[in-house]
Amino acid sequence: MAQKAKKSTKSSRQVTAAKNSGSQKGMVYSATALVVIVAVIATFILIKLNKSSSSATATNSLAPAAVVSAVTKVPNSALAAATVPTSSIPLPYAVKNTALLTSNSKPVVLYMGADYCPYCAAQRWPLIIALSKFGTFKNLHTTSSSSTDVYPNTQTFSFYGSSYSSPYINFQSVEMQTNIPSNGSYTTLQTPTTAQNNIFNTYDKPPYTATATGIPFIDYGNQLIEGGPAYSPAILAGLSRASIAGSLTITGTVTNQAILPSANLIIASICKIDKNQPGSICSMAPVATVEKLLK
């Protein structure tokens, strides 16, 4: 589970008008100098913003339709065959005596991550598979984890720029930072709302998660808390997105054995908070078996 990188901050200098020297000529020179300084500062800010914007879009692009289809349409039969090794995969932490978090009368599933994070890169594969059983994604994007972090350039998706609709749950995603280095951290991509940040600060720490301020972080309606992926990003090392997507339903491949059980764990967590809807997915043997353990 990656530690949340500190967000970079930008500072600006305040320009104050020169005091009246008592000389009309001095006032003209001061005013002229002030205009020049302001213009220079404005130019630098504009260049900085344009450069940041173009860099951010270069690392995050619309996912190919074939890859999206392979990940969002994993057959139920493939998931039913993927048992969850609960002895090696940690179960989400069950929060006691807390009201179910809802939005528009639907349970909230909150994901917090970042594009640079290799652990988030690994987690998005089973998360997208699982969420696709409850709703529909539009405009999923692709990205890769940081080239300078552990498990560099892990191929994955980004929720930034996408949308999701479901009759059962309200999925909220926050990709907090890009994979673009900036002063020892990474540039900001999305900022959590106050409510999302409060949840993150409340539950993203022991005993709910193994470490404090780590990502990826998933909150299932304030009932179950999941910190970190259920499998190592090392499994995806050197693999393209197309090869990962294409191997998901091939029994015996390392990606099949790691990602589908992780998806079943996420499905079970969602079924736990949405009254087991839809029944066709929540009643599957691996899902139903794991759900009974989530208490």
Short mmCIF file of N, CA and C in Angstrom, two decimals, residues 117-273:
data_model
loop_
_atom_site.label_atom_id
_atom_site.label_comp_id
_atom_site.label_asym_id
_atom_site.label_seq_id
_atom_site.Cartn_x
_atom_site.Cartn_y
_atom_site.Cartn_z
N CYS A 117 0.64 5.73 -8.29
CA CYS A 117 0.68 4.65 -7.30
C CYS A 117 0.60 3.26 -7.94
N PRO A 118 1.64 2.42 -7.80
CA PRO A 118 1.60 1.08 -8.40
C PRO A 118 0.58 0.16 -7.74
N TYR A 119 0.32 0.37 -6.45
CA TYR A 119 -0.66 -0.46 -5.75
C TYR A 119 -2.08 -0.11 -6.22
N CYS A 120 -2.29 1.17 -6.50
CA CYS A 120 -3.57 1.60 -7.08
C CYS A 120 -3.73 1.01 -8.48
N ALA A 121 -2.62 0.98 -9.21
CA ALA A 121 -2.64 0.41 -10.56
C ALA A 121 -3.12 -1.03 -10.53
N ALA A 122 -2.63 -1.80 -9.57
CA ALA A 122 -3.03 -3.20 -9.43
C ALA A 122 -4.49 -3.30 -9.00
N GLN A 123 -4.91 -2.45 -8.08
CA GLN A 123 -6.26 -2.53 -7.51
C GLN A 123 -7.35 -2.18 -8.51
N ARG A 124 -7.06 -1.30 -9.46
CA ARG A 124 -8.11 -0.87 -10.38
C ARG A 124 -8.60 -2.01 -11.27
N TRP A 125 -7.75 -2.98 -11.59
CA TRP A 125 -8.20 -4.09 -12.45
C TRP A 125 -9.37 -4.85 -11.82
N PRO A 126 -9.22 -5.41 -10.61
CA PRO A 126 -10.37 -6.11 -10.02
C PRO A 126 -11.51 -5.18 -9.65
N LEU A 127 -11.19 -3.92 -9.33
CA LEU A 127 -12.24 -2.97 -8.95
C LEU A 127 -13.16 -2.69 -10.13
N ILE A 128 -12.59 -2.52 -11.31
CA ILE A 128 -13.41 -2.27 -12.50
C ILE A 128 -14.23 -3.50 -12.86
N ILE A 129 -13.61 -4.68 -12.75
CA ILE A 129 -14.36 -5.91 -13.01
C ILE A 129 -15.56 -6.01 -12.08
N ALA A 130 -15.32 -5.77 -10.80
CA ALA A 130 -16.38 -5.89 -9.79
C ALA A 130 -17.47 -4.85 -10.00
N LEU A 131 -17.09 -3.59 -10.16
CA LEU A 131 -18.08 -2.52 -10.30
C LEU A 131 -18.93 -2.70 -11.56
N SER A 132 -18.35 -3.32 -12.58
CA SER A 132 -19.09 -3.53 -13.83
C SER A 132 -20.23 -4.53 -13.65
N LYS A 133 -20.23 -5.27 -12.56
CA LYS A 133 -21.34 -6.18 -12.27
C LYS A 133 -22.51 -5.45 -11.61
N PHE A 134 -22.29 -4.20 -11.22
CA PHE A 134 -23.34 -3.42 -10.56
C PHE A 134 -23.75 -2.19 -11.36
N GLY A 135 -22.99 -1.85 -12.39
CA GLY A 135 -23.28 -0.66 -13.15
C GLY A 135 -22.44 -0.56 -14.41
N THR A 136 -22.35 0.64 -14.95
CA THR A 136 -21.70 0.84 -16.26
C THR A 136 -20.73 2.02 -16.20
N PHE A 137 -19.53 1.79 -16.75
CA PHE A 137 -18.53 2.84 -16.89
C PHE A 137 -18.63 3.49 -18.27
N LYS A 138 -18.29 4.76 -18.32
CA LYS A 138 -18.11 5.46 -19.58
C LYS A 138 -16.79 6.22 -19.53
N ASN A 139 -16.08 6.20 -20.65
CA ASN A 139 -14.85 6.98 -20.80
C ASN A 139 -13.75 6.59 -19.81
N LEU A 140 -13.58 5.30 -19.59
CA LEU A 140 -12.44 4.87 -18.79
C LEU A 140 -11.15 5.28 -19.49
N HIS A 141 -10.18 5.71 -18.72
CA HIS A 141 -8.90 6.13 -19.27
C HIS A 141 -7.80 5.17 -18.86
N THR A 142 -6.70 5.21 -19.59
CA THR A 142 -5.55 4.38 -19.26
C THR A 142 -4.42 5.27 -18.74
N THR A 143 -3.58 4.65 -17.94
CA THR A 143 -2.39 5.33 -17.45
C THR A 143 -1.42 4.25 -16.99
N SER A 144 -0.30 4.65 -16.45
CA SER A 144 0.65 3.71 -15.86
C SER A 144 1.21 4.34 -14.60
N SER A 145 1.66 3.50 -13.69
CA SER A 145 2.21 4.03 -12.44
C SER A 145 3.55 4.72 -12.70
N SER A 146 4.04 5.38 -11.70
CA SER A 146 5.29 6.15 -11.83
C SER A 146 6.44 5.28 -12.33
N SER A 147 7.28 5.87 -13.16
CA SER A 147 8.45 5.16 -13.69
C SER A 147 9.58 5.12 -12.67
N THR A 148 9.46 5.87 -11.58
CA THR A 148 10.54 5.93 -10.60
C THR A 148 10.15 5.31 -9.26
N ASP A 149 8.92 4.81 -9.14
CA ASP A 149 8.46 4.17 -7.91
C ASP A 149 8.73 2.67 -8.01
N VAL A 150 8.41 1.93 -6.94
CA VAL A 150 8.50 0.48 -7.02
C VAL A 150 7.49 -0.02 -8.05
N TYR A 151 7.75 -1.18 -8.63
CA TYR A 151 6.91 -1.73 -9.69
C TYR A 151 6.63 -0.66 -10.75
N PRO A 152 7.68 -0.11 -11.35
CA PRO A 152 7.52 1.03 -12.26
C PRO A 152 6.68 0.70 -13.50
N ASN A 153 5.98 1.72 -13.96
CA ASN A 153 5.21 1.65 -15.20
C ASN A 153 4.19 0.51 -15.24
N THR A 154 3.58 0.23 -14.10
CA THR A 154 2.53 -0.78 -14.07
C THR A 154 1.34 -0.30 -14.90
N GLN A 155 0.94 -1.09 -15.89
CA GLN A 155 -0.12 -0.69 -16.81
C GLN A 155 -1.49 -0.85 -16.15
N THR A 156 -2.33 0.17 -16.32
CA THR A 156 -3.59 0.17 -15.60
C THR A 156 -4.57 1.16 -16.22
N PHE A 157 -5.63 1.43 -15.50
CA PHE A 157 -6.63 2.43 -15.88
C PHE A 157 -6.56 3.59 -14.90
N SER A 158 -7.24 4.67 -15.25
CA SER A 158 -7.45 5.78 -14.32
C SER A 158 -8.93 6.12 -14.36
N PHE A 159 -9.49 6.42 -13.19
CA PHE A 159 -10.89 6.82 -13.14
C PHE A 159 -11.08 8.29 -13.50
N TYR A 160 -9.98 9.03 -13.61
CA TYR A 160 -10.06 10.44 -13.96
C TYR A 160 -10.65 10.59 -15.37
N GLY A 161 -11.68 11.39 -15.47
CA GLY A 161 -12.32 11.63 -16.76
C GLY A 161 -13.42 10.65 -17.10
N SER A 162 -13.64 9.65 -16.23
CA SER A 162 -14.68 8.65 -16.49
C SER A 162 -15.95 8.97 -15.70
N SER A 163 -17.00 8.22 -16.01
CA SER A 163 -18.24 8.33 -15.24
C SER A 163 -18.77 6.92 -15.01
N TYR A 164 -19.63 6.79 -13.99
CA TYR A 164 -20.17 5.48 -13.63
C TYR A 164 -21.60 5.65 -13.16
N SER A 165 -22.47 4.77 -13.63
CA SER A 165 -23.87 4.80 -13.20
C SER A 165 -24.30 3.41 -12.76
N SER A 166 -25.12 3.35 -11.72
CA SER A 166 -25.57 2.08 -11.18
C SER A 166 -26.91 2.27 -10.47
N PRO A 167 -27.82 1.30 -10.59
CA PRO A 167 -29.07 1.37 -9.84
C PRO A 167 -28.90 0.91 -8.40
N TYR A 168 -27.72 0.40 -8.05
CA TYR A 168 -27.51 -0.20 -6.74
C TYR A 168 -26.59 0.60 -5.81
N ILE A 169 -25.55 1.21 -6.36
CA ILE A 169 -24.56 1.89 -5.53
C ILE A 169 -24.21 3.25 -6.12
N ASN A 170 -23.59 4.08 -5.29
CA ASN A 170 -23.06 5.37 -5.73
C ASN A 170 -21.54 5.28 -5.63
N PHE A 171 -20.88 5.12 -6.76
CA PHE A 171 -19.42 4.99 -6.78
C PHE A 171 -18.78 6.36 -6.94
N GLN A 172 -17.87 6.68 -6.02
CA GLN A 172 -17.13 7.94 -6.07
C GLN A 172 -15.64 7.63 -6.13
N SER A 173 -14.96 8.23 -7.09
CA SER A 173 -13.53 8.00 -7.24
C SER A 173 -12.77 9.31 -7.22
N VAL A 174 -11.60 9.28 -6.59
CA VAL A 174 -10.74 10.46 -6.53
C VAL A 174 -9.31 10.02 -6.85
N GLU A 175 -8.83 10.40 -8.02
CA GLU A 175 -7.43 10.17 -8.37
C GLU A 175 -6.69 11.47 -7.99
N MET A 176 -6.06 11.44 -6.83
CA MET A 176 -5.57 12.68 -6.24
C MET A 176 -4.38 13.30 -6.96
N GLN A 177 -3.52 12.47 -7.55
CA GLN A 177 -2.33 13.00 -8.20
C GLN A 177 -2.03 12.28 -9.51
N THR A 178 -1.28 12.95 -10.37
CA THR A 178 -0.85 12.36 -11.64
C THR A 178 0.38 11.49 -11.39
N ASN A 179 0.99 11.02 -12.46
CA ASN A 179 2.28 10.34 -12.35
C ASN A 179 3.42 11.24 -12.82
N ILE A 180 3.16 12.54 -12.79
CA ILE A 180 4.15 13.53 -13.23
C ILE A 180 4.91 14.07 -12.02
N PRO A 181 6.22 13.81 -11.91
CA PRO A 181 6.98 14.28 -10.74
C PRO A 181 6.97 15.80 -10.62
N SER A 182 6.95 16.26 -9.36
CA SER A 182 6.98 17.69 -9.09
C SER A 182 7.49 17.95 -7.69
N ASN A 183 8.73 18.43 -7.58
CA ASN A 183 9.32 18.80 -6.29
C ASN A 183 9.23 17.69 -5.26
N GLY A 184 9.61 16.50 -5.66
CA GLY A 184 9.61 15.38 -4.73
C GLY A 184 8.26 14.72 -4.53
N SER A 185 7.24 15.20 -5.22
CA SER A 185 5.91 14.60 -5.13
C SER A 185 5.37 14.45 -6.55
N TYR A 186 4.07 14.60 -6.74
CA TYR A 186 3.45 14.52 -8.05
C TYR A 186 2.41 15.62 -8.17
N THR A 187 2.16 16.08 -9.38
CA THR A 187 1.21 17.17 -9.58
C THR A 187 -0.21 16.73 -9.21
N THR A 188 -0.98 17.68 -8.74
CA THR A 188 -2.36 17.40 -8.31
C THR A 188 -3.26 17.13 -9.51
N LEU A 189 -4.12 16.13 -9.38
CA LEU A 189 -5.07 15.80 -10.43
C LEU A 189 -6.50 16.11 -9.99
N GLN A 190 -6.93 15.52 -8.87
CA GLN A 190 -8.26 15.79 -8.33
C GLN A 190 -8.17 16.06 -6.83
N THR A 191 -9.04 16.92 -6.35
CA THR A 191 -9.08 17.25 -4.93
C THR A 191 -10.34 16.67 -4.30
N PRO A 192 -10.22 15.90 -3.22
CA PRO A 192 -11.40 15.33 -2.57
C PRO A 192 -12.32 16.42 -2.04
N THR A 193 -13.60 16.11 -1.96
CA THR A 193 -14.52 17.01 -1.29
C THR A 193 -14.24 16.97 0.21
N THR A 194 -14.83 17.89 0.94
CA THR A 194 -14.64 17.90 2.39
C THR A 194 -15.14 16.59 3.00
N ALA A 195 -16.28 16.10 2.54
CA ALA A 195 -16.84 14.86 3.07
C ALA A 195 -15.93 13.67 2.76
N GLN A 196 -15.43 13.61 1.53
CA GLN A 196 -14.53 12.52 1.15
C GLN A 196 -13.23 12.57 1.95
N ASN A 197 -12.72 13.76 2.14
CA ASN A 197 -11.48 13.92 2.91
C ASN A 197 -11.67 13.52 4.37
N ASN A 198 -12.84 13.82 4.92
CA ASN A 198 -13.13 13.44 6.31
C ASN A 198 -13.16 11.92 6.46
N ILE A 199 -13.76 11.23 5.49
CA ILE A 199 -13.79 9.77 5.51
C ILE A 199 -12.38 9.22 5.41
N PHE A 200 -11.61 9.76 4.50
CA PHE A 200 -10.23 9.33 4.29
C PHE A 200 -9.40 9.49 5.56
N ASN A 201 -9.51 10.65 6.19
CA ASN A 201 -8.74 10.92 7.41
C ASN A 201 -9.21 10.09 8.59
N THR A 202 -10.49 9.74 8.60
CA THR A 202 -11.04 8.96 9.71
C THR A 202 -10.66 7.49 9.64
N TYR A 203 -10.75 6.91 8.43
CA TYR A 203 -10.61 5.46 8.31
C TYR A 203 -9.32 4.99 7.66
N ASP A 204 -8.55 5.87 7.06
CA ASP A 204 -7.31 5.43 6.42
C ASP A 204 -6.15 5.42 7.42
N LYS A 205 -6.30 4.60 8.43
CA LYS A 205 -5.29 4.46 9.48
C LYS A 205 -5.66 3.23 10.32
N PRO A 206 -4.68 2.70 11.06
CA PRO A 206 -4.99 1.55 11.94
C PRO A 206 -6.06 1.93 12.95
N PRO A 207 -6.94 1.03 13.33
CA PRO A 207 -6.95 -0.40 12.97
C PRO A 207 -7.67 -0.71 11.67
N TYR A 208 -8.22 0.30 11.01
CA TYR A 208 -9.02 0.06 9.80
C TYR A 208 -8.15 -0.39 8.63
N THR A 209 -6.96 0.18 8.51
CA THR A 209 -6.00 -0.21 7.47
C THR A 209 -4.66 -0.52 8.13
N ALA A 210 -3.79 -1.18 7.38
CA ALA A 210 -2.50 -1.59 7.94
C ALA A 210 -1.58 -0.41 8.20
N THR A 211 -1.66 0.62 7.36
CA THR A 211 -0.82 1.79 7.51
C THR A 211 -1.66 3.06 7.46
N ALA A 212 -1.07 4.15 7.89
CA ALA A 212 -1.79 5.43 7.87
C ALA A 212 -1.53 6.16 6.55
N THR A 213 -2.52 6.90 6.10
CA THR A 213 -2.46 7.72 4.88
C THR A 213 -1.90 6.96 3.68
N GLY A 214 -2.36 5.74 3.51
CA GLY A 214 -1.93 4.93 2.38
C GLY A 214 -3.00 4.84 1.30
N ILE A 215 -2.58 4.57 0.09
CA ILE A 215 -3.51 4.36 -1.02
C ILE A 215 -3.06 3.13 -1.78
N PRO A 216 -3.99 2.40 -2.41
CA PRO A 216 -5.42 2.70 -2.59
C PRO A 216 -6.22 2.50 -1.31
N PHE A 217 -7.33 3.19 -1.25
CA PHE A 217 -8.22 3.14 -0.10
C PHE A 217 -9.64 3.01 -0.62
N ILE A 218 -10.40 2.05 -0.08
CA ILE A 218 -11.80 1.89 -0.48
C ILE A 218 -12.66 1.83 0.77
N ASP A 219 -13.69 2.66 0.78
CA ASP A 219 -14.66 2.68 1.87
C ASP A 219 -16.00 2.19 1.31
N TYR A 220 -16.49 1.10 1.86
CA TYR A 220 -17.79 0.56 1.45
C TYR A 220 -18.86 1.03 2.44
N GLY A 221 -19.42 2.21 2.17
CA GLY A 221 -20.53 2.72 2.96
C GLY A 221 -20.23 2.92 4.44
N ASN A 222 -18.96 3.13 4.78
CA ASN A 222 -18.53 3.24 6.18
C ASN A 222 -18.78 1.96 6.97
N GLN A 223 -18.99 0.85 6.24
CA GLN A 223 -19.21 -0.44 6.89
C GLN A 223 -17.99 -1.34 6.78
N LEU A 224 -17.31 -1.27 5.67
CA LEU A 224 -16.11 -2.07 5.41
C LEU A 224 -15.03 -1.16 4.84
N ILE A 225 -13.80 -1.36 5.31
CA ILE A 225 -12.68 -0.54 4.87
C ILE A 225 -11.60 -1.44 4.29
N GLU A 226 -11.16 -1.12 3.07
CA GLU A 226 -10.12 -1.91 2.42
C GLU A 226 -8.93 -1.01 2.09
N GLY A 227 -7.77 -1.36 2.59
CA GLY A 227 -6.56 -0.60 2.33
C GLY A 227 -5.54 -1.44 1.61
N GLY A 228 -5.13 -1.00 0.42
CA GLY A 228 -4.14 -1.74 -0.34
C GLY A 228 -4.77 -2.80 -1.23
N PRO A 229 -4.02 -3.27 -2.25
CA PRO A 229 -4.54 -4.30 -3.15
C PRO A 229 -4.47 -5.68 -2.51
N ALA A 230 -5.23 -6.60 -3.05
CA ALA A 230 -5.24 -7.97 -2.52
C ALA A 230 -4.14 -8.82 -3.14
N TYR A 231 -3.40 -8.26 -4.10
CA TYR A 231 -2.30 -8.99 -4.72
C TYR A 231 -1.19 -8.01 -5.07
N SER A 232 0.01 -8.53 -5.33
CA SER A 232 1.17 -7.68 -5.57
C SER A 232 1.20 -7.15 -7.01
N PRO A 233 1.56 -5.88 -7.19
CA PRO A 233 1.71 -5.34 -8.55
C PRO A 233 2.80 -6.06 -9.34
N ALA A 234 3.66 -6.79 -8.66
CA ALA A 234 4.72 -7.53 -9.34
C ALA A 234 4.16 -8.50 -10.37
N ILE A 235 2.94 -8.98 -10.14
CA ILE A 235 2.29 -9.91 -11.06
C ILE A 235 2.07 -9.27 -12.43
N LEU A 236 1.92 -7.95 -12.46
CA LEU A 236 1.65 -7.25 -13.72
C LEU A 236 2.92 -6.72 -14.38
N ALA A 237 4.08 -6.97 -13.79
CA ALA A 237 5.35 -6.40 -14.29
C ALA A 237 5.61 -6.83 -15.73
N GLY A 238 5.88 -5.84 -16.57
CA GLY A 238 6.25 -6.10 -17.96
C GLY A 238 5.09 -6.44 -18.87
N LEU A 239 3.87 -6.48 -18.34
CA LEU A 239 2.71 -6.85 -19.14
C LEU A 239 2.00 -5.61 -19.69
N SER A 240 1.53 -5.70 -20.91
CA SER A 240 0.74 -4.62 -21.48
C SER A 240 -0.70 -4.71 -20.99
N ARG A 241 -1.45 -3.62 -21.14
CA ARG A 241 -2.85 -3.64 -20.74
C ARG A 241 -3.62 -4.68 -21.56
N ALA A 242 -3.30 -4.79 -22.84
CA ALA A 242 -4.02 -5.74 -23.69
C ALA A 242 -3.75 -7.17 -23.26
N SER A 243 -2.52 -7.48 -22.90
CA SER A 243 -2.20 -8.85 -22.49
C SER A 243 -2.83 -9.19 -21.14
N ILE A 244 -2.87 -8.21 -20.24
CA ILE A 244 -3.53 -8.43 -18.94
C ILE A 244 -5.01 -8.69 -19.15
N ALA A 245 -5.65 -7.82 -19.94
CA ALA A 245 -7.08 -7.95 -20.20
C ALA A 245 -7.40 -9.27 -20.90
N GLY A 246 -6.55 -9.66 -21.84
CA GLY A 246 -6.79 -10.87 -22.61
C GLY A 246 -6.61 -12.15 -21.82
N SER A 247 -5.84 -12.08 -20.73
CA SER A 247 -5.55 -13.29 -19.95
C SER A 247 -6.49 -13.47 -18.75
N LEU A 248 -7.38 -12.52 -18.54
CA LEU A 248 -8.23 -12.56 -17.34
C LEU A 248 -9.07 -13.83 -17.26
N THR A 249 -9.55 -14.31 -18.38
CA THR A 249 -10.43 -15.48 -18.37
C THR A 249 -9.72 -16.77 -18.74
N ILE A 250 -8.39 -16.72 -18.84
CA ILE A 250 -7.61 -17.92 -19.14
C ILE A 250 -7.21 -18.58 -17.83
N THR A 251 -7.86 -19.66 -17.49
CA THR A 251 -7.63 -20.34 -16.21
C THR A 251 -6.17 -20.77 -16.09
N GLY A 252 -5.60 -20.49 -14.94
CA GLY A 252 -4.24 -20.91 -14.66
C GLY A 252 -3.19 -19.84 -14.86
N THR A 253 -3.54 -18.74 -15.56
CA THR A 253 -2.58 -17.66 -15.70
C THR A 253 -2.46 -16.90 -14.38
N VAL A 254 -1.30 -16.31 -14.14
CA VAL A 254 -1.09 -15.62 -12.85
C VAL A 254 -2.04 -14.44 -12.70
N THR A 255 -2.38 -13.80 -13.82
CA THR A 255 -3.31 -12.67 -13.74
C THR A 255 -4.72 -13.15 -13.40
N ASN A 256 -5.13 -14.25 -14.00
CA ASN A 256 -6.44 -14.83 -13.70
C ASN A 256 -6.53 -15.23 -12.23
N GLN A 257 -5.48 -15.84 -11.71
CA GLN A 257 -5.49 -16.34 -10.33
C GLN A 257 -5.36 -15.23 -9.30
N ALA A 258 -4.87 -14.07 -9.71
CA ALA A 258 -4.73 -12.96 -8.76
C ALA A 258 -5.89 -11.97 -8.85
N ILE A 259 -6.27 -11.59 -10.07
CA ILE A 259 -7.23 -10.51 -10.24
C ILE A 259 -8.67 -10.94 -10.01
N LEU A 260 -9.08 -12.10 -10.50
CA LEU A 260 -10.48 -12.50 -10.36
C LEU A 260 -10.87 -12.80 -8.90
N PRO A 261 -10.04 -13.49 -8.11
CA PRO A 261 -10.39 -13.63 -6.70
C PRO A 261 -10.50 -12.28 -6.00
N SER A 262 -9.63 -11.34 -6.38
CA SER A 262 -9.70 -9.99 -5.80
C SER A 262 -11.00 -9.30 -6.18
N ALA A 263 -11.44 -9.51 -7.42
CA ALA A 263 -12.72 -8.95 -7.87
C ALA A 263 -13.87 -9.55 -7.07
N ASN A 264 -13.81 -10.85 -6.80
CA ASN A 264 -14.86 -11.49 -6.01
C ASN A 264 -14.93 -10.92 -4.60
N LEU A 265 -13.78 -10.59 -4.03
CA LEU A 265 -13.75 -9.99 -2.70
C LEU A 265 -14.44 -8.62 -2.70
N ILE A 266 -14.19 -7.85 -3.74
CA ILE A 266 -14.83 -6.53 -3.87
C ILE A 266 -16.33 -6.69 -4.10
N ILE A 267 -16.70 -7.64 -4.94
CA ILE A 267 -18.13 -7.91 -5.19
C ILE A 267 -18.83 -8.28 -3.89
N ALA A 268 -18.21 -9.15 -3.09
CA ALA A 268 -18.80 -9.56 -1.82
C ALA A 268 -18.98 -8.38 -0.88
N SER A 269 -18.02 -7.46 -0.89
CA SER A 269 -18.10 -6.28 -0.03
C SER A 269 -19.25 -5.38 -0.45
N ILE A 270 -19.45 -5.24 -1.76
CA ILE A 270 -20.56 -4.42 -2.24
C ILE A 270 -21.90 -5.09 -1.95
N CYS A 271 -21.97 -6.41 -2.17
CA CYS A 271 -23.21 -7.14 -1.87
C CYS A 271 -23.58 -7.00 -0.40
N LYS A 272 -22.56 -6.91 0.45
CA LYS A 272 -22.80 -6.80 1.89
C LYS A 272 -23.54 -5.52 2.23
N ILE A 273 -23.30 -4.45 1.47
CA ILE A 273 -23.90 -3.16 1.82
C ILE A 273 -25.11 -2.78 0.95
#
